Amino acid sequence: MLTETRIKICGITETPDIPAAILAGASYLGFVFFEKSPRNLALNDAAFMATSVPVGIAKVGLTVDADDARLDEILAEVPLDMLQLHGSETPERVAAVRERFGLPVMKAVGIAHEDDLSRLDEQARAADQLLIDAKAPKDAPLPGGNGLSFDWRLIAGRRWSVPWMLAGGLNADNVAEAVRLTGATQVDVSSGVESAPGVKDADRMTAFCRAARG
């Protein structure tokens, strides 16, 4: 039986990625604004790409510990539908961003051990959505998009007061099992649909979406 799994394809870097991702089945498209990432976008490029996204597909802007000035700069150029905070933002910072910018906020939380789960409850009280990701290693240059997964059994059967999305090392080969184990109704993928860092592959996007919903 097919499920209605909603899919976010993050790290869009080229205009042709947009129709390819939508045709594959994406409900969300992620644009990265973090200079250390191979998926980082200049604001003028992101603005141009965002204009080609049809109504009904959510445009998500990923930032890492961005201050208000940086968020102002991004939103003045790029018409986003949601902000994804992927750094060490506290629940208080998440709430402040929601209030100041008037957009839904998705907060990423890295998980490695059971001790990390309490942070999900804390952030759920401030954010509109949670993105449950694998915790990056201490020496990793990126907080996400590293192709790493975590033990999905840690969140099996758990639910929160806001919608949540599963991320971290997902690809066409493992996403169905991840959905089965966790009960996720939303999944996020970046490196798992790339032929090289920052280079999306249409066939891999299609295969991922098919597997996620199969």
Short mmCIF file of C-alpha atoms in Angstrom, two decimals:
data_model
loop_
_atom_site.label_atom_id
_atom_site.label_comp_id
_atom_site.label_asym_id
_atom_site.label_seq_id
_atom_site.Cartn_x
_atom_site.Cartn_y
_atom_site.Cartn_z
CA MET A 1 0.00 0.00 0.00
CA LEU A 2 1.41 3.41 -0.95
CA THR A 3 1.83 6.01 1.77
CA GLU A 4 1.63 9.76 1.51
CA THR A 5 5.17 10.39 2.67
CA ARG A 6 6.15 14.02 2.16
CA ILE A 7 9.67 14.50 0.84
CA LYS A 8 12.11 17.37 1.19
CA ILE A 9 14.98 17.53 -1.26
CA CYS A 10 17.55 19.83 0.28
CA GLY A 11 20.56 21.55 -1.20
CA ILE A 12 19.17 22.56 -4.58
CA THR A 13 22.01 24.24 -6.47
CA GLU A 14 20.91 24.49 -10.11
CA THR A 15 17.69 25.69 -11.73
CA PRO A 16 17.09 22.37 -13.58
CA ASP A 17 17.10 20.62 -10.19
CA ILE A 18 13.75 22.23 -9.42
CA PRO A 19 11.50 20.59 -12.05
CA ALA A 20 13.44 17.35 -11.65
CA ALA A 21 12.82 17.32 -7.89
CA ILE A 22 9.15 18.21 -8.28
CA LEU A 23 8.59 15.58 -10.96
CA ALA A 24 10.27 13.05 -8.68
CA GLY A 25 7.77 13.89 -5.95
CA ALA A 26 9.25 16.51 -3.65
CA SER A 27 6.91 18.58 -1.49
CA TYR A 28 9.68 20.79 -0.08
CA LEU A 29 12.79 22.22 -1.74
CA GLY A 30 15.70 23.31 0.43
CA PHE A 31 18.03 26.20 -0.38
CA VAL A 32 21.25 26.38 1.66
CA PHE A 33 22.72 29.65 2.92
CA PHE A 34 25.87 28.46 4.70
CA GLU A 35 29.23 29.31 3.19
CA LYS A 36 31.01 26.13 4.30
CA SER A 37 28.52 23.93 2.46
CA PRO A 38 29.11 22.72 -1.12
CA ARG A 39 25.41 23.51 -1.57
CA ASN A 40 25.70 27.15 -0.52
CA LEU A 41 23.86 29.61 -2.77
CA ALA A 42 24.48 33.22 -3.60
CA LEU A 43 21.36 35.24 -2.86
CA ASN A 44 20.80 36.34 -6.45
CA ASP A 45 20.98 32.72 -7.65
CA ALA A 46 18.58 31.57 -4.94
CA ALA A 47 16.18 34.41 -5.74
CA PHE A 48 16.14 33.47 -9.42
CA MET A 49 15.55 29.79 -8.66
CA ALA A 50 12.85 30.49 -6.09
CA THR A 51 10.76 32.33 -8.66
CA SER A 52 10.47 29.13 -10.70
CA VAL A 53 9.04 27.06 -7.83
CA PRO A 54 5.29 26.59 -8.31
CA VAL A 55 2.74 27.38 -5.64
CA GLY A 56 2.22 24.41 -3.35
CA ILE A 57 5.89 23.43 -3.14
CA ALA A 58 7.45 24.80 0.05
CA LYS A 59 10.67 26.79 -0.36
CA VAL A 60 12.83 26.24 2.72
CA GLY A 61 15.89 28.32 3.55
CA LEU A 62 18.56 26.52 5.59
CA THR A 63 20.79 28.65 7.81
CA VAL A 64 23.28 27.85 10.56
CA ASP A 65 23.34 30.16 13.58
CA ALA A 66 22.43 33.14 11.40
CA ASP A 67 21.82 36.45 13.15
CA ASP A 68 18.88 38.74 12.43
CA ALA A 69 20.89 40.83 9.99
CA ARG A 70 21.74 37.78 7.90
CA LEU A 71 18.14 36.55 7.94
CA ASP A 72 16.95 40.02 6.93
CA GLU A 73 19.42 39.94 4.03
CA ILE A 74 18.24 36.54 2.83
CA LEU A 75 14.53 37.26 3.11
CA ALA A 76 14.86 40.61 1.37
CA GLU A 77 16.09 38.76 -1.72
CA VAL A 78 14.60 35.27 -1.62
CA PRO A 79 10.85 34.55 -1.28
CA LEU A 80 10.94 31.69 1.21
CA ASP A 81 8.04 29.85 2.83
CA MET A 82 9.93 28.42 5.80
CA LEU A 83 13.20 28.83 7.66
CA GLN A 84 15.27 25.81 8.69
CA LEU A 85 17.60 26.50 11.60
CA HIS A 86 20.37 23.93 11.46
CA GLY A 87 22.85 25.23 14.02
CA SER A 88 22.99 25.41 17.80
CA GLU A 89 19.97 27.72 18.08
CA THR A 90 18.22 27.51 21.45
CA PRO A 91 14.45 27.19 21.79
CA GLU A 92 14.45 30.85 22.79
CA ARG A 93 16.22 31.79 19.56
CA VAL A 94 13.80 29.66 17.54
CA ALA A 95 10.84 31.43 19.14
CA ALA A 96 12.43 34.82 18.51
CA VAL A 97 12.98 34.03 14.82
CA ARG A 98 9.37 32.90 14.43
CA GLU A 99 8.09 36.10 16.00
CA ARG A 100 10.39 38.50 14.18
CA PHE A 101 10.18 37.07 10.67
CA GLY A 102 6.64 35.69 10.61
CA LEU A 103 7.58 32.44 8.88
CA PRO A 104 7.25 28.86 10.07
CA VAL A 105 10.50 27.55 11.54
CA MET A 106 11.83 24.02 11.21
CA LYS A 107 14.50 23.25 13.82
CA ALA A 108 17.08 20.58 13.12
CA VAL A 109 18.18 18.46 16.07
CA GLY A 110 21.10 16.06 15.82
CA ILE A 111 20.67 12.64 17.42
CA ALA A 112 23.36 10.11 18.31
CA HIS A 113 22.31 8.69 21.69
CA GLU A 114 19.21 8.45 23.85
CA ASP A 115 20.50 11.40 25.88
CA ASP A 116 19.89 13.63 22.85
CA LEU A 117 16.16 12.96 22.75
CA SER A 118 15.26 15.51 25.43
CA ARG A 119 16.33 18.27 23.04
CA LEU A 120 13.54 17.24 20.70
CA ASP A 121 10.93 17.86 23.39
CA GLU A 122 12.49 21.25 24.19
CA GLN A 123 12.61 22.39 20.57
CA ALA A 124 9.09 21.11 19.84
CA ARG A 125 7.79 23.75 22.25
CA ALA A 126 9.29 26.51 20.10
CA ALA A 127 9.43 25.30 16.49
CA ASP A 128 6.70 24.64 13.94
CA GLN A 129 8.44 21.46 12.78
CA LEU A 130 11.37 19.31 13.85
CA LEU A 131 14.00 17.87 11.55
CA ILE A 132 15.56 14.87 13.27
CA ASP A 133 19.05 14.42 11.86
CA ALA A 134 22.18 12.46 12.68
CA LYS A 135 24.44 14.40 15.03
CA ALA A 136 27.51 15.55 13.17
CA PRO A 137 30.91 14.42 14.51
CA LYS A 138 32.68 17.03 16.63
CA ASP A 139 35.25 17.75 13.90
CA ALA A 140 32.74 17.86 11.02
CA PRO A 141 32.71 21.13 9.06
CA LEU A 142 28.98 20.79 8.36
CA PRO A 143 26.13 20.30 10.85
CA GLY A 144 24.21 18.21 8.29
CA GLY A 145 24.41 16.85 4.77
CA ASN A 146 27.22 14.52 5.79
CA GLY A 147 25.57 11.31 4.63
CA LEU A 148 25.47 9.94 8.18
CA SER A 149 22.54 8.16 9.78
CA PHE A 150 21.69 7.36 13.41
CA ASP A 151 20.05 4.39 15.11
CA TRP A 152 16.45 4.86 13.99
CA ARG A 153 15.25 2.64 16.83
CA LEU A 154 15.95 5.56 19.19
CA ILE A 155 12.83 7.34 17.94
CA ALA A 156 10.68 4.34 17.04
CA GLY A 157 7.14 4.96 18.27
CA ARG A 158 7.93 8.43 19.58
CA ARG A 159 5.83 11.43 18.66
CA TRP A 160 6.02 15.14 19.33
CA SER A 161 3.57 18.01 19.54
CA VAL A 162 4.59 19.32 16.10
CA PRO A 163 5.17 17.62 12.74
CA TRP A 164 8.61 16.10 12.30
CA MET A 165 10.84 15.03 9.45
CA LEU A 166 13.49 12.29 9.39
CA ALA A 167 16.92 13.09 7.95
CA GLY A 168 20.46 11.78 8.07
CA GLY A 169 22.09 9.45 5.58
CA LEU A 170 18.89 8.54 3.78
CA ASN A 171 19.01 7.17 0.24
CA ALA A 172 16.91 5.03 -2.08
CA ASP A 173 18.28 1.84 -0.52
CA ASN A 174 17.43 2.58 3.11
CA VAL A 175 14.59 5.10 3.21
CA ALA A 176 11.80 2.51 3.16
CA GLU A 177 13.31 0.74 6.16
CA ALA A 178 13.82 4.06 7.93
CA VAL A 179 10.16 4.96 7.42
CA ARG A 180 9.06 1.51 8.60
CA LEU A 181 11.14 1.64 11.78
CA THR A 182 10.37 5.22 12.78
CA GLY A 183 6.86 5.80 11.46
CA ALA A 184 8.09 8.98 9.75
CA THR A 185 5.59 10.63 7.43
CA GLN A 186 8.15 13.16 6.19
CA VAL A 187 11.74 12.58 5.08
CA ASP A 188 14.63 14.83 4.06
CA VAL A 189 17.44 13.98 1.65
CA SER A 190 20.45 15.85 0.32
CA SER A 191 23.66 13.90 -0.32
CA GLY A 192 21.65 10.71 -0.87
CA VAL A 193 20.40 11.98 -4.24
CA GLU A 194 23.68 13.44 -5.48
CA SER A 195 26.29 12.22 -7.97
CA ALA A 196 28.87 14.50 -6.28
CA PRO A 197 28.67 16.97 -3.38
CA GLY A 198 26.14 19.62 -4.36
CA VAL A 199 25.24 17.94 -7.68
CA LYS A 200 21.69 16.60 -7.68
CA ASP A 201 20.90 13.60 -9.90
CA ALA A 202 17.41 13.34 -11.40
CA ASP A 203 17.39 9.54 -11.50
CA ARG A 204 18.48 9.31 -7.87
CA MET A 205 15.79 11.78 -6.83
CA THR A 206 13.15 9.72 -8.63
CA ALA A 207 14.39 6.47 -7.10
CA PHE A 208 14.45 8.00 -3.63
CA CYS A 209 10.91 9.34 -3.83
CA ARG A 210 9.61 6.07 -5.19
CA ALA A 211 11.27 4.13 -2.39
CA ALA A 212 10.07 6.55 0.29
CA ARG A 213 6.48 6.15 -0.82
CA GLY A 214 6.62 2.47 -1.79
#
